[in-house]
Coordinates of C-alpha atoms in Angstrom, one line a residue:
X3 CA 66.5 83.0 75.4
X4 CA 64.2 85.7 74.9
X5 CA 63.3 87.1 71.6
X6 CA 64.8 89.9 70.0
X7 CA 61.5 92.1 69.5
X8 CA 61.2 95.5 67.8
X9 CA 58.6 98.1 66.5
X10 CA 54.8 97.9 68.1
X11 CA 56.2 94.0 69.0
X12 CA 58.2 94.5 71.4
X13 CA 56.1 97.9 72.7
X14 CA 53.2 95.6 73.3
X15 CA 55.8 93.0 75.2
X16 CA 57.5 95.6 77.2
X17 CA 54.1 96.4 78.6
X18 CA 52.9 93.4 79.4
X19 CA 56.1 92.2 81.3
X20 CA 55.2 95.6 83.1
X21 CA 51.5 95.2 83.8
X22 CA 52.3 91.7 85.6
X23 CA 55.3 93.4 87.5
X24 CA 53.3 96.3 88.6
X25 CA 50.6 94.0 89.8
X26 CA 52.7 92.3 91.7
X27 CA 54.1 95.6 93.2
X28 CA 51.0 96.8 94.2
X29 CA 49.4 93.6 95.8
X30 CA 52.5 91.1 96.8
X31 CA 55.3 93.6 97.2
X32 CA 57.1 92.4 94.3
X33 CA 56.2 88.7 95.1
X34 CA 53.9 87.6 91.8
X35 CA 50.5 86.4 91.9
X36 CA 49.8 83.3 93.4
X37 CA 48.9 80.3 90.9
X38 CA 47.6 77.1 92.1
X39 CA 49.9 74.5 93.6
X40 CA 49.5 71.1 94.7
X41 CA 48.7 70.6 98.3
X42 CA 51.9 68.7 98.7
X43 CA 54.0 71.7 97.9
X44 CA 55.2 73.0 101.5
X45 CA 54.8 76.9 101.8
X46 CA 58.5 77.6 101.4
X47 CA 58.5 75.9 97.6
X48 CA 56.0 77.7 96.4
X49 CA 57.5 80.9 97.7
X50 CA 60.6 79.6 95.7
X51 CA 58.6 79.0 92.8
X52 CA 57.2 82.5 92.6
X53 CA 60.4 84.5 93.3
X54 CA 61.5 82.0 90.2
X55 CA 58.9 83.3 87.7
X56 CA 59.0 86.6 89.0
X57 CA 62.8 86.5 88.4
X58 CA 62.6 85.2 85.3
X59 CA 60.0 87.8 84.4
X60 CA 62.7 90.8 85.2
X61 CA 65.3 89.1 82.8
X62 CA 63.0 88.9 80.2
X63 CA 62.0 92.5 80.7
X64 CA 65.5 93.4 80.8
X65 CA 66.7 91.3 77.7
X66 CA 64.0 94.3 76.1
X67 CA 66.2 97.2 77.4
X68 CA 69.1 97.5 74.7
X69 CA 68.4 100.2 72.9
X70 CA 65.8 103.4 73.2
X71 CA 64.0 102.6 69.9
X72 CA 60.3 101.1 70.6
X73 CA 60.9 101.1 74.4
X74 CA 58.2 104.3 75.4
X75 CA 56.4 102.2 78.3
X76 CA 59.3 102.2 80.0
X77 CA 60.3 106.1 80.2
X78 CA 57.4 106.9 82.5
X79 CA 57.4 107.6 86.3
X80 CA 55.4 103.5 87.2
X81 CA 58.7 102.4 86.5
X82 CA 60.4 101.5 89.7
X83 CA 62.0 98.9 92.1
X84 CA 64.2 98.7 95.5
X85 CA 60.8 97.5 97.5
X86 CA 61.7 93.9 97.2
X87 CA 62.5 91.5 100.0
X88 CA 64.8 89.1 97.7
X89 CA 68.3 90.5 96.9
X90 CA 68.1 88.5 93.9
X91 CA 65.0 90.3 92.4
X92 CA 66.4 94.0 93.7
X93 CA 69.3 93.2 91.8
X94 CA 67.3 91.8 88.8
X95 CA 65.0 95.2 89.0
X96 CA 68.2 97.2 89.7
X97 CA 69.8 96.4 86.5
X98 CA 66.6 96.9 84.5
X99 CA 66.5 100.1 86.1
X100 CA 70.1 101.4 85.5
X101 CA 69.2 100.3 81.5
X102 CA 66.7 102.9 81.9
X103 CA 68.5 105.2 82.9
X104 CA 71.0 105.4 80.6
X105 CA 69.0 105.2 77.8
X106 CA 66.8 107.8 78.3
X107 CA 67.9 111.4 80.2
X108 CA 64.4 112.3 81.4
X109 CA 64.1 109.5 83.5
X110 CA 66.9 110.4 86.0
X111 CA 64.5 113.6 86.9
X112 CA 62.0 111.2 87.3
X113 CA 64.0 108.9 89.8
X114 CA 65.0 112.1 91.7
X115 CA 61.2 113.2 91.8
X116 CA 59.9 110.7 93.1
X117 CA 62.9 110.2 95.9
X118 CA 64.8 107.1 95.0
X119 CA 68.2 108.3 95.3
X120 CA 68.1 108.0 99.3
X121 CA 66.4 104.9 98.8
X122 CA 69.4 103.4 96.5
X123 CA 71.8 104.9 98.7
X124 CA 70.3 102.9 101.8
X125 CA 70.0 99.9 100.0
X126 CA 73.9 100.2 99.0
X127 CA 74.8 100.7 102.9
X128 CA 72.3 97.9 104.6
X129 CA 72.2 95.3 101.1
X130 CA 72.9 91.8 102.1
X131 CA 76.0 91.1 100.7
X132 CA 76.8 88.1 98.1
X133 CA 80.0 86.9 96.3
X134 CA 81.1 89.8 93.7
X135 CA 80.5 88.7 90.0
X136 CA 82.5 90.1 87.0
X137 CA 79.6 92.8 86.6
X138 CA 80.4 93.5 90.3
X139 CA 83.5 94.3 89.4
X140 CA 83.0 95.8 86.4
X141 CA 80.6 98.5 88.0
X142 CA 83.3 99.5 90.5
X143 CA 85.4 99.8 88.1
X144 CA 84.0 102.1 86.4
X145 CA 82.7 104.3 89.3
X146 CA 86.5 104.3 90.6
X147 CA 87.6 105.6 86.9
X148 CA 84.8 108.1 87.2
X149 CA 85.7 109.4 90.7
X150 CA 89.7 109.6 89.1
X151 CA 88.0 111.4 86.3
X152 CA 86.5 114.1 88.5
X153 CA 89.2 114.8 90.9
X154 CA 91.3 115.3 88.2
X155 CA 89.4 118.0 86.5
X156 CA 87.0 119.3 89.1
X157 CA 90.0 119.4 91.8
X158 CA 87.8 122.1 93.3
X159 CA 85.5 119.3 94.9
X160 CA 88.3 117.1 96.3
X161 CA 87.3 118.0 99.9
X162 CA 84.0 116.1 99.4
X163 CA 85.0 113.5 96.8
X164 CA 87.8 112.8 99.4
X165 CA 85.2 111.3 101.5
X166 CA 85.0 108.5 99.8
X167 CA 88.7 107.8 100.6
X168 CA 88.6 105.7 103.7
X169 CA 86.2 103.1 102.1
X170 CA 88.4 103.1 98.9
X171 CA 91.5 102.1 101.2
X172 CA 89.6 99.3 103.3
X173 CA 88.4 97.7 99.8
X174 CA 91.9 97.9 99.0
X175 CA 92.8 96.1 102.3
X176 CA 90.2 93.5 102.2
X177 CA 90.2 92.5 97.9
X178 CA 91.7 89.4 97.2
X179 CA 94.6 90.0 95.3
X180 CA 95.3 87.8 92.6
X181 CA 97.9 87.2 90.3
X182 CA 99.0 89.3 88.4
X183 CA 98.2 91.8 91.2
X184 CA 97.4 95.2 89.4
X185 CA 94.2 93.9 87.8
X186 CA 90.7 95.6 88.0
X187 CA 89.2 96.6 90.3
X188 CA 92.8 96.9 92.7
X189 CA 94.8 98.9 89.9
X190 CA 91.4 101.4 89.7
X191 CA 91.6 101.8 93.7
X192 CA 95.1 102.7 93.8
X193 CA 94.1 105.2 90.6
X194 CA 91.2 106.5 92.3
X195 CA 93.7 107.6 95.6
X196 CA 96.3 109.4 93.7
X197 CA 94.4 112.6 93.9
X198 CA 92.1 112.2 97.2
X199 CA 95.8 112.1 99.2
X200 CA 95.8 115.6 97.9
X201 CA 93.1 116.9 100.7
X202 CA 95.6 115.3 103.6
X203 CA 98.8 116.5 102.4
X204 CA 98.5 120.4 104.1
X205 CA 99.2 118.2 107.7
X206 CA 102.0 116.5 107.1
X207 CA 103.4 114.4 110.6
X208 CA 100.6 115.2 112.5
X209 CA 100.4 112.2 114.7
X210 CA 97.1 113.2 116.5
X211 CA 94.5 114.2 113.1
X212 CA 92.1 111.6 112.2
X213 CA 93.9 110.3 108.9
X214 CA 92.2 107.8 106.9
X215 CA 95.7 106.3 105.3
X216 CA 97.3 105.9 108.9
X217 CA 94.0 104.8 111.2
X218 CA 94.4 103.7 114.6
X219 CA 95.1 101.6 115.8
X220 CA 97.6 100.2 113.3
X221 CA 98.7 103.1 111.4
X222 CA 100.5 100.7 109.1
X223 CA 97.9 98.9 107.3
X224 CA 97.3 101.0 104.0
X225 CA 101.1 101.8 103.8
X226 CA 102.2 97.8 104.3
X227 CA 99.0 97.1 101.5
X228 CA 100.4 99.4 99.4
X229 CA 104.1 97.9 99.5
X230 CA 102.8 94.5 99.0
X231 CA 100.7 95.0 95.9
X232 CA 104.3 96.6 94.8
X233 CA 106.4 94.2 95.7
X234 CA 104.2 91.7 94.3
X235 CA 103.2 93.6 91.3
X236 CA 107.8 94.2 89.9
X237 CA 107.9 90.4 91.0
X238 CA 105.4 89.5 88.4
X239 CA 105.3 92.0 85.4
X240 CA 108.0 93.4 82.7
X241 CA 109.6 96.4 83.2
X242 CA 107.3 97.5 80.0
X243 CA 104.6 96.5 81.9
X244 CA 105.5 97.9 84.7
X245 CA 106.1 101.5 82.9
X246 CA 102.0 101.7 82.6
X247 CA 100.5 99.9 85.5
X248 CA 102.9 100.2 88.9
X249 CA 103.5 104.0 88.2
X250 CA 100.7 105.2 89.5
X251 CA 101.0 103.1 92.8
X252 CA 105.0 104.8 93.1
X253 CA 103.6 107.7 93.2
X254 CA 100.9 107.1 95.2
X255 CA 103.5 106.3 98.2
X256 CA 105.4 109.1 96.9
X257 CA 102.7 111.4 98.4
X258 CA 101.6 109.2 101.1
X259 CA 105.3 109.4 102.2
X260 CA 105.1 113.8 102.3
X261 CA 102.3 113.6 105.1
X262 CA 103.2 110.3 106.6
X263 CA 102.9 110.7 110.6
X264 CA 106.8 110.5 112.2
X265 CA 106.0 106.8 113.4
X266 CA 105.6 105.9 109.7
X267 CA 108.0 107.2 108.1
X268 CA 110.9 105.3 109.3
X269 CA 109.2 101.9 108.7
X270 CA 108.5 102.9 104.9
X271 CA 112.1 104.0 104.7
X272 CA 113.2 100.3 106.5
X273 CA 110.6 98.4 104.1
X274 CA 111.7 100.6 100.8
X275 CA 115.5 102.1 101.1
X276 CA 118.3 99.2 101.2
X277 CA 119.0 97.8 104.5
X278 CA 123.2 97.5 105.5
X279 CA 122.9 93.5 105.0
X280 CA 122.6 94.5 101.1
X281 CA 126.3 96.0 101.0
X282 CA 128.3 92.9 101.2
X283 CA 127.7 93.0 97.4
X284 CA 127.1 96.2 95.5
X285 CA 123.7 98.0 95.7
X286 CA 121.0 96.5 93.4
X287 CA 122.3 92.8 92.7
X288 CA 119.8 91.1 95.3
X289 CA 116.3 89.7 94.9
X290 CA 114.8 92.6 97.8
X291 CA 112.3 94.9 96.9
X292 CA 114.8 97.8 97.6
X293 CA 117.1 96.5 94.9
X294 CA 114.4 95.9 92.0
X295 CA 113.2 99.3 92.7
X296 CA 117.2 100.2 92.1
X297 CA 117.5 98.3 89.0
X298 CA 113.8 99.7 88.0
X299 CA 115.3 103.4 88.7
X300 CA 117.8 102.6 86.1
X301 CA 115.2 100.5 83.3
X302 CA 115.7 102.3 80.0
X303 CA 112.1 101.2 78.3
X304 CA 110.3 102.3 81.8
X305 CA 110.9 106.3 81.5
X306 CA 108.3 107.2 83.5
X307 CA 108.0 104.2 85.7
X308 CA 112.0 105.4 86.6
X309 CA 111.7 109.1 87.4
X310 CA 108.7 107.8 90.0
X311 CA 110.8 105.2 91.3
X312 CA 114.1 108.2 92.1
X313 CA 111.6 110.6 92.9
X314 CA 109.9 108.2 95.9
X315 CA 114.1 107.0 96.9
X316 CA 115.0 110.6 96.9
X317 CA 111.3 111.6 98.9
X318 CA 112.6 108.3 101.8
X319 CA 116.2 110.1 102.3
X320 CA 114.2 112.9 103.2
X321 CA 114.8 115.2 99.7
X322 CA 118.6 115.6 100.8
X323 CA 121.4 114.8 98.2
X324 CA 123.9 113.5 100.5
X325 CA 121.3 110.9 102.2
X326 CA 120.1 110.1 98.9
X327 CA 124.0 108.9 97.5
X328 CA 124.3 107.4 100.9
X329 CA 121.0 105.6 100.6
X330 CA 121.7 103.9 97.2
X331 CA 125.1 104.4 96.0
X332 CA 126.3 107.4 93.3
X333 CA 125.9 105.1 90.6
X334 CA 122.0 105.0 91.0
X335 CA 121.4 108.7 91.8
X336 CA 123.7 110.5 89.4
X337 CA 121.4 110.7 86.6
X338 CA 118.4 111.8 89.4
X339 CA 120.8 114.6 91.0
X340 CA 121.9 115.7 87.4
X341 CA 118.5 115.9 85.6
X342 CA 116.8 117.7 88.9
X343 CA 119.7 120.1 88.6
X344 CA 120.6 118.9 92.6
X345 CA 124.5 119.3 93.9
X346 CA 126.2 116.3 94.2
X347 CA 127.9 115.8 97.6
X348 CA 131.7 116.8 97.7
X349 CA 132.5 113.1 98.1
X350 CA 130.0 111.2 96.2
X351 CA 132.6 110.4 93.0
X352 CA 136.2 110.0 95.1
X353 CA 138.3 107.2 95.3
X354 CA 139.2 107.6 98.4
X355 CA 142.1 106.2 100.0
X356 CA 142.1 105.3 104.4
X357 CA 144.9 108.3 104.6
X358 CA 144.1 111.7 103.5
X359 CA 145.8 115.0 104.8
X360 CA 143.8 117.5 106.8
X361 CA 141.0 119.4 105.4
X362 CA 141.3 116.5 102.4
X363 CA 137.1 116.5 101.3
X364 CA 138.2 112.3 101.2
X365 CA 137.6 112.9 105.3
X366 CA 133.6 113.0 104.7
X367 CA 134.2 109.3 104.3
X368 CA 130.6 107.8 103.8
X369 CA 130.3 104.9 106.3
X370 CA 127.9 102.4 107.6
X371 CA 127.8 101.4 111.2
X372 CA 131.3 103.0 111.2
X373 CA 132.5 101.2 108.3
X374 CA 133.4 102.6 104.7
X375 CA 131.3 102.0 101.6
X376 CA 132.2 102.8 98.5
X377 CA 129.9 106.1 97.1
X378 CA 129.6 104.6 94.0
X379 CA 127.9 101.7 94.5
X380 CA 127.0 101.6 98.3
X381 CA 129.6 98.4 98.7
X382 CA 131.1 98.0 102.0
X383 CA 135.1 98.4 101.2
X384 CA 136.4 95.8 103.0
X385 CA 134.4 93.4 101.4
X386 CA 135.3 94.4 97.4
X387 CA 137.0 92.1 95.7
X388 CA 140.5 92.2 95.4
X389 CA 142.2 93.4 92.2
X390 CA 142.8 90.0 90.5
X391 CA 144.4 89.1 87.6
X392 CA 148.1 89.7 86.3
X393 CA 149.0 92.5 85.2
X394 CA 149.0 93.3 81.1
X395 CA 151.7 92.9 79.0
X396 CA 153.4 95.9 76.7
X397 CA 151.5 94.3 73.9
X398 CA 148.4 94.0 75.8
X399 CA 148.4 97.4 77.0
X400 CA 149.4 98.7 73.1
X401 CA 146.4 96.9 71.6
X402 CA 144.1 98.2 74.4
X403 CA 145.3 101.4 73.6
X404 CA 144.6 101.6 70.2
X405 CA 140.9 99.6 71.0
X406 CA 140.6 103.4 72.9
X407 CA 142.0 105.0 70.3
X408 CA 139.6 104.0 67.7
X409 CA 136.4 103.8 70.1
X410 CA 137.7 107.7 70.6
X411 CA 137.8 108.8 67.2
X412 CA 134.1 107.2 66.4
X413 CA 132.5 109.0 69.7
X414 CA 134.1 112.2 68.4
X415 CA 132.6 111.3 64.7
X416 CA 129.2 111.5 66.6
X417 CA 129.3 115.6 67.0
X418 CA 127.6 114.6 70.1
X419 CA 130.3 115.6 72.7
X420 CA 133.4 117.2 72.4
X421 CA 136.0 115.2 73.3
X422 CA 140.0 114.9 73.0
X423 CA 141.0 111.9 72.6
X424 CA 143.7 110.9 75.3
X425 CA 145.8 108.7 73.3
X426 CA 146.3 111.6 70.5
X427 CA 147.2 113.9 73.5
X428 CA 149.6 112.0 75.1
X429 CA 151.5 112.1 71.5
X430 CA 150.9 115.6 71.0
X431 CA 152.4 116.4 74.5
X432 CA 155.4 113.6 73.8
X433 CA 154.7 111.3 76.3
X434 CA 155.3 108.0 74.6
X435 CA 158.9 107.3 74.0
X436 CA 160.2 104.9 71.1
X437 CA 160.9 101.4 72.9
X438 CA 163.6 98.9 71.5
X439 CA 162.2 96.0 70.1
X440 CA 165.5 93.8 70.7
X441 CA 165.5 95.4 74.6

């Protein structure tokens, strides 16, 4: 490990290290000077050798780069790199570089000056590629949080930083994802989209532009990613969890779903909205991805997490009220349609009989594949369960009436509604009648 130098120390060992990597620059493009070898050492392990030292010589150099006190050789415009042969070294030289950069503002003028940007940006497009490390990911990262940073407050250059969107999406596509799935960098790709889907949205279902979500030839790929990170993402995490990390994913298909070509809309609808198997049993009891985004629409520590989740169900039954009951029973969408101030269909809330008379609103009977489902919770009729039990006695029901009567009075205590009790109204209006005990 090198030692930690400071004052006219580590001045004098910052320019050494230099002076031996400029030499090496200027002579053996970035190769270091030759020492003798033995002659049994082929040509290829002494090129190995010097690569080594001249490694090692970076890491020492950059070991130096920590802080701007005592570090004035570096800030001058011999400082450079990117004309290496070994990816290792560019690297190496690359992160000494960056160190500069930060550290000291006029340097970045100097990079410019002396035309290194193109150079970098070359490098980034032709660079050999090699496993990712942590600092890999940590980089991208943070350029994915800066790139959310300025669309979000410099919306006014979305059309160019929207550019960037197609390779954001085929990272997406081709990262590994691990478990837990929203982990950097895939949670800061999904981020970094929210916004760029801004520049596409003024086209919506227009099968024939170049769209960099729906490419051709499948036009699925980025909208069946996207489910799957979801899918796996409520599989794995709390609802809490959830609240913070999946959000911005919701809403990311949210938006997709607004200027989704007409081809893809119906298969996020199939892949997101409950399918007719589901209504054997009440909406939202099975283990599908449509029914935990159901129970998610209803989680009471997931606030926001729950208006995205409505807000996308409501988005797949194409914004209309009646689809949207029909899609995933009253019982889910009530609070949606209440707090959005939306009408709620005529027959959303009746308990319908199979007769009514003519004109009777009961005749919009909701149905599926011809059969009736009950608004409420989306069950197929025929297949609720039977009443079952016997039925309660007098002294059943008279308990069970005062039980009301009591859980009445304390809601009424509350201030918080206004409501007449029904047992104190029936005696008002003298609708119980004194009953012989001996009858």
């Amino acid at each position: 490990m090198a030692r930690i130098l400071s004052g006219q120390a580590k001045e004098m060992e910052i320019a050494r290290l230099l002076d031996i990597l400029k030499l090496d620059l200027d002579e053996k493009n970035l190769l270091p000077p030759r020492k003798q070898h033995s002659a049994a050492l082929s040509w290829q392990e002494e090129l190995a050798d010097q690569l080594a030292e001249r490694n090692a010589l970076l890491a020492e150099l950059k070991t130096h780069i920590q802080v701007v006190e005592d570090s004035g050789p570096l800030f001058t415009p011999e400082v450079r790199n990117f004309d290496g042969n070994s990816m290792v070294t560019s690297r190496e030289a690359s992160k000494c570089l960056a160190n500069v950069l930060l550290l000291e503002g006029k340097t970045r003028q100097m990079f410019v000056d002396l035309g290194y940007p193109a150079k970098a940006a070359q490098r980034l497009k032709t660079g050999r590629k090699e496993p990712p490390t942590a600092t890999d990911v940590q980089a991208l990262s943070d350029t994915l949080k800066l790139l959310f940073n300025l669309s979000q407050y410099y919306p006014q250059h979305l059309p160019d930083l929207a550019k960037s969107a197609p390779n954001i999406l085929k990272m997406l596509c081709r990262t590994n994802l691990a478990t837990p799935v929203l982990q950097p960098p895939v949670n800061y790709l999904v981020n970094a989209l929210l916004n760029l889907s801004v520049v596409y949205d003024h086209k919506p279902h227009l099968d024939s532009d170049p769209n960099p979500y729906f490419p051709k030839p499948n036009q699925f790929c980025n909208i069946d990613r996207f489910i799957s990170i979801l899918d796996n993402a409520i599989r794995t995490y709390t609802d809490e969890q959830l609240e913070q990390l999946a959000t911005p994913l919701v809403t990311l298909l949210r938006k997709v779903f607004e200027f989704a070509p007409t081809q893809v809309r119906p298969h996020m609808q199939t892949a997101l909205l409950p399918c007719n198997s589901e209504r054997s049993r009440p909406l939202g009891q099975s283990n599908t991805l449509a029914s935990r985004l159901l129970r998610l629409s209803n989680s009471p520590v997931a606030p926001s997490l729950r208006e995205s989740v409505s807000s996308l169900l409501f988005e797949l039954s194409d914004k209309d009220a009646t689809s949207f009951v029909r899609n995933v029973g009253y019982g889910f969408a009530a609070g949606f349609l209440m707090t959005h101030d939306l009408p709620v269909p005529v027959n959303a809330t009746e308990a319908w009989s199979t007769a009514h008379s003519a004109g009777d609103p009961g005749e919009k009977v909701t149905n599926v594949d011809g059969k009736e489902i009950n608004p409420v919770t989306g069950q197929i009729r025929e297949m609720e369960p039977e009443a079952s039990g016997e039925e309660m006695t007098e002294e059943e029901k008279e308990r069970e009436a005062e039980r009301l009567f009591v859980l009445f009075e304390r809601l009424k205590a509350t201030g918080v509604v206004n409501v007449k009790n029904p047992v104190e109204q029936a005696l008002q209006q003298d609708r119980f009648e004194e009953v012989d005990e001996d009858a």
